[in-house]
Coordinates of C-alpha atoms and ligand atoms in Angstrom, one line a residue:
X1197 CA -17.4 11.7 -4.9
X1198 CA -19.6 12.2 -1.6
X1199 CA -18.5 14.7 0.6
X1200 CA -18.2 12.1 3.5
X1201 CA -16.2 9.7 1.9
X1202 CA -12.0 8.9 2.1
X1203 CA -9.7 6.8 0.2
X1204 CA -6.9 5.6 2.5
X1205 CA -4.1 3.4 1.9
X1206 CA -1.6 1.9 3.4
X1207 CA 1.9 1.8 1.8
X1208 CA 5.7 0.2 2.3
X1209 CA 8.2 -3.1 2.8
X1210 CA 7.4 -6.6 3.2
X1211 CA 7.9 -7.6 7.0
X1212 CA 6.2 -3.4 8.0
X1213 CA 3.5 -5.0 9.5
X1214 CA 1.2 -2.9 8.0
X1215 CA -1.4 -5.5 7.2
X1216 CA -1.6 -5.8 10.6
X1217 CA -2.7 -1.3 10.6
X1218 CA -5.0 -1.2 7.9
X1219 CA -6.6 -3.8 9.7
X1220 CA -6.5 -2.3 13.3
X1221 CA -7.7 1.2 11.5
X1222 CA -10.9 -0.6 9.9
X1223 CA -12.2 -2.0 12.6
X1224 CA -11.7 1.5 14.6
X1225 CA -14.0 3.4 12.2
X1226 CA -16.6 0.1 11.9
X1227 CA -16.9 0.3 15.7
X1228 CA -17.7 4.1 15.2
X1229 CA -19.9 3.2 12.8
X1230 CA -18.7 4.5 9.6
X1231 CA -18.7 2.2 6.8
X1232 CA -16.0 0.5 5.5
X1233 CA -15.1 -1.0 2.6
X1234 CA -10.9 -3.0 3.4
X1235 CA -8.8 -3.5 -0.7
X1236 CA -5.4 -5.0 -0.8
X1237 CA -3.7 -5.1 -3.8
X1238 CA -3.1 -7.0 -6.6
X1239 CA -6.7 -8.5 -5.9
X1240 CA -9.1 -6.6 -4.5
X1241 CA -12.2 -8.5 -7.6
X1242 CA -11.9 -11.9 -8.4
X1243 CA -10.7 -10.5 -11.6
X1244 CA -7.6 -8.8 -9.7
X1245 CA -6.8 -12.6 -7.9
X1246 CA -6.3 -13.8 -10.8
X1247 CA -4.0 -10.8 -11.8
X1248 CA -2.0 -11.7 -8.5
X1249 CA -1.7 -15.6 -8.7
X1250 CA -0.4 -15.3 -12.4
X1251 CA 2.1 -11.9 -10.8
X1252 CA 3.0 -14.0 -7.8
X1253 CA 3.2 -17.2 -8.8
X1254 CA 7.2 -18.3 -9.1
X1255 CA 6.6 -20.2 -12.5
X1256 CA 6.5 -17.0 -13.4
X1257 CA 10.1 -16.2 -12.7
X1258 CA 11.2 -14.8 -17.0
X1259 CA 7.8 -12.1 -16.1
X1260 CA 9.1 -8.9 -17.4
X1261 CA 9.1 -4.9 -14.8
X1262 CA 7.2 -4.1 -18.2
X1263 CA 4.4 -7.3 -18.1
X1264 CA 5.1 -7.0 -14.1
X1265 CA 3.9 -2.9 -14.1
X1266 CA 0.6 -3.9 -16.7
X1267 CA -0.7 -6.5 -14.8
X1268 CA -1.5 -4.5 -11.3
X1269 CA -2.8 -2.2 -13.0
X1270 CA -5.1 -4.3 -14.6
X1271 CA -5.7 -5.2 -11.3
X1272 CA -5.9 -2.4 -10.3
X1273 CA -8.2 -0.7 -13.3
X1274 CA -11.0 -3.8 -12.1
X1275 CA -10.4 -3.2 -8.3
X1276 CA -10.7 0.6 -9.1
X1277 CA -14.2 0.6 -10.6
X1278 CA -15.7 -3.0 -10.0
X1279 CA -15.3 -2.1 -6.1
X1280 CA -12.8 1.8 -4.7
X1281 CA -15.4 4.4 -6.8
X1282 CA -18.8 2.7 -6.9
X1283 CA -17.6 3.2 -3.0
X1284 CA -16.8 6.4 -2.4
X1285 CA -19.4 7.5 -4.2
X1286 CA -21.9 5.8 -2.3
X1287 CA -20.1 8.7 1.3
X1288 CA -18.0 5.7 2.7
X1289 CA -14.1 5.1 3.6
X1290 CA -12.3 3.2 1.3
X1291 CA -8.9 2.0 3.3
X1292 CA -6.9 -0.4 0.9
X1293 CA -3.7 -2.2 1.8
X1294 CA -0.9 -0.9 -0.9
X1295 CA -2.3 1.1 -4.1
X1296 CA -1.1 2.3 -7.4
X1297 CA 2.0 4.1 -5.2
X1298 CA 3.4 0.3 -4.9
X1299 CA 4.1 0.5 -8.6
X1300 CA 6.0 3.4 -8.3
X1301 CA 7.8 2.7 -5.6
X1302 CA 8.5 -1.5 -7.3
X1303 CA 8.1 -0.7 -10.6
X1304 CA 9.5 2.4 -11.0
X1305 CA 12.4 3.2 -8.9
X1306 CA 12.5 -0.6 -8.0
X1307 CA 13.0 -1.7 -11.8
X1308 CA 13.9 1.6 -12.5
X1309 CA 11.1 2.2 -15.5
X1310 CA 10.2 5.6 -16.4
X1311 CA 8.2 7.4 -14.1
X1312 CA 6.2 9.8 -16.1
X1313 CA 5.3 6.4 -18.2
X1314 CA 3.9 4.8 -14.8
X1315 CA 2.5 7.9 -13.8
X1316 CA 0.3 8.0 -17.2
X1317 CA -1.0 3.4 -17.3
X1318 CA -2.2 4.8 -13.2
X1319 CA -4.1 7.7 -14.7
X1320 CA -5.7 5.1 -18.0
X1321 CA -6.0 2.4 -15.6
X1322 CA -7.2 4.8 -11.9
X1323 CA -8.5 7.5 -14.3
X1324 CA -7.2 9.5 -11.8
X1325 CA -8.5 8.4 -8.4
X1326 CA -6.0 9.9 -6.0
X1327 CA -6.1 9.0 -2.0
X1328 CA -6.6 10.7 0.4
X1329 CA -4.7 10.2 3.2
X1330 CA -1.6 7.5 2.3
X1331 CA 0.2 5.2 5.7
X1332 CA 3.7 4.9 4.9
X1333 CA 5.0 2.0 7.6
X1334 CA 8.9 2.8 7.1
X1335 CA 12.0 0.3 7.8
X1336 CA 14.8 0.2 6.7
X1337 CA 15.5 -3.1 4.4
X1338 CA 17.9 -5.1 6.7
X1339 CA 15.7 -4.8 9.5
X1340 CA 12.5 -5.7 6.9
X1341 CA 14.5 -8.8 5.8
X1342 CA 15.6 -9.9 9.1
X1343 CA 12.2 -9.6 10.3
X1344 CA 10.7 -12.5 7.7
X1345 CA 14.3 -13.3 8.0
X1346 CA 13.1 -14.9 11.3
X1347 CA 10.1 -16.2 10.4
X1348 CA 11.7 -18.4 8.4
X1349 CA 12.8 -22.3 8.8
X1350 CA 16.4 -20.5 7.7
X1351 CA 15.4 -17.8 10.8
X1352 CA 19.1 -15.4 11.5
X1353 CA 21.4 -17.8 8.4
X1354 CA 23.6 -15.5 6.5
X1355 CA 21.6 -13.4 3.7
X1356 CA 23.2 -16.0 -0.3
X1357 CA 23.3 -14.0 -3.3
X1358 CA 19.7 -13.7 -4.5
X1359 CA 18.9 -12.4 -1.0
X1360 CA 22.4 -9.5 -1.6
X1361 CA 20.2 -9.1 -4.6
X1362 CA 16.7 -8.8 -3.3
X1363 CA 18.3 -6.1 -0.3
X1364 CA 20.0 -4.0 -3.4
X1365 CA 16.6 -3.7 -4.8
X1366 CA 14.5 -3.5 -1.8
X1367 CA 17.4 -0.3 -0.9
X1368 CA 15.8 1.5 -4.6
X1369 CA 12.3 0.7 -3.4
X1370 CA 12.7 2.5 0.0
X1371 CA 14.1 5.0 -1.2
X1372 CA 11.6 5.2 -4.3
X1373 CA 9.5 5.9 -1.8
X1374 CA 11.2 8.4 0.6
X1375 CA 10.8 10.4 -2.9
X1376 CA 7.3 9.9 -3.2
X1377 CA 6.8 10.8 0.4
X1378 CA 8.1 14.7 -0.2
X1379 CA 5.9 15.2 -3.6
X1380 CA 2.3 15.8 -1.7
X1381 CA 1.1 16.3 1.5
X1382 CA -1.2 13.4 1.6
X1383 CA 1.3 11.3 2.8
X1384 CA 2.6 10.3 6.8
X1385 CA 5.5 8.0 7.5
X1386 CA 5.4 6.2 10.5
X1387 CA 8.6 4.6 12.3
X1388 CA 7.4 0.1 12.3
X1389 CA 9.8 -0.3 14.2
X1390 CA 7.8 1.6 16.9
X1391 CA 5.0 -1.1 18.7
X1392 CA 1.6 -1.8 16.9
X1393 CA -0.6 -0.1 19.1
X1394 CA 1.7 3.3 18.9
X1395 CA 2.2 3.6 15.6
X1396 CA -2.3 2.5 14.7
X1397 CA -2.7 5.6 17.7
X1398 CA -1.2 7.8 15.2
X1399 CA -3.1 6.1 12.0
X1400 CA -5.8 7.0 14.5
X1401 CA -4.8 10.7 15.0
X1402 CA -4.1 11.2 11.2
X1403 CA -7.2 9.7 10.0
X1404 CA -9.6 11.5 13.5
X1405 CA -7.7 14.9 12.3
X1406 CA -9.4 14.1 8.3
X1407 CA -13.5 13.6 9.6
X1408 CA -14.1 15.8 11.7
X1409 CA -16.4 18.7 10.2
X1410 CA -17.1 15.9 8.0
X1411 CA -21.0 14.2 7.7
X1412 CA -21.5 11.0 9.6
X1413 CA -21.5 9.3 12.5
X1414 CA -19.6 11.1 15.6
X1415 CA -16.6 10.4 16.3
X1416 CA -15.5 9.2 20.0
X1417 CA -12.2 9.3 22.1
Ligands
TYD1680 P1 1.9 -9.2 -1.7 O1 2.2 -11.0 -0.6 O2 0.5 -8.7 -0.8 O3 2.8 -8.4 0.3 P2 2.7 -7.7 0.7 O4 2.3 -7.6 2.4 O5 3.6 -7.2 1.6 O6 1.8 -6.4 0.7 O7 3.1 -9.3 -2.3 C1 2.8 -8.2 -2.8 C2 4.0 -7.8 -3.7 O8 3.6 -7.5 -5.4 C3 4.8 -7.4 -2.9 O9 5.9 -7.3 -3.0 C4 4.2 -5.3 -3.8 C5 4.6 -6.3 -4.8 N1 3.6 -5.1 -5.4 C6 5.0 -4.2 -7.4 O10 5.8 -4.8 -6.9 N2 4.0 -3.3 -7.7 C7 2.7 -2.8 -7.5 O11 1.6 -2.2 -8.6 C8 1.7 -3.8 -6.2 C9 -0.4 -3.2 -6.0 C10 2.1 -4.4 -5.2

């Protein structure tokens, strides 16, 4: 990788606002003159978007968590080798809305698949490419679901049986993220309940610090 390249990922539950934060970061970096590639998972390539449709289709309710893990990883392999690695090799900044940590959190901690197996699959799929910075937007599960409910037609209704099963699952996912965050220093935890512009300021502070001393456009303040 060229010294000025930077690989930034966003993680967090649905309703945490991570896609908005990723987009705001990309706009800011571009306004500073950086060459930025924005992508998302699952998807980000023609093949990846096709795999995304298979994974997320409501018609595939029988999908086994192992199948799910392999499909997410297959889409990721395509994204890494077609988009992310080439961009980093050209010295660009890559910002991805989700990456391999989602597999650890959702399939590993959420569906209780073997973390060591998932790490091996991920290493194979990504060629060992790990982000430089990962932002985790943390939100209590009930609040995330309430945000979702507010957006839906039945906003404010009591959670039904399936929602309650989802609560348990999402709690495992969140606890998984909180364990992953402990593992190394690339993680930055953000409180997703704060106002969006406050969160963005915190994100920019971390990125600005990481860009200091690197070749590239002067970082304006
Ligand atoms: P998406 O509509 O992109 O949601 P979000 O805005 O939350 O990113 O759907 C992606 C879903 O797939 C989301 O529920 C998280 C899940 N997911 C996994 O379970 N494992 C993975 O490896 C990835 C990348 C996503």
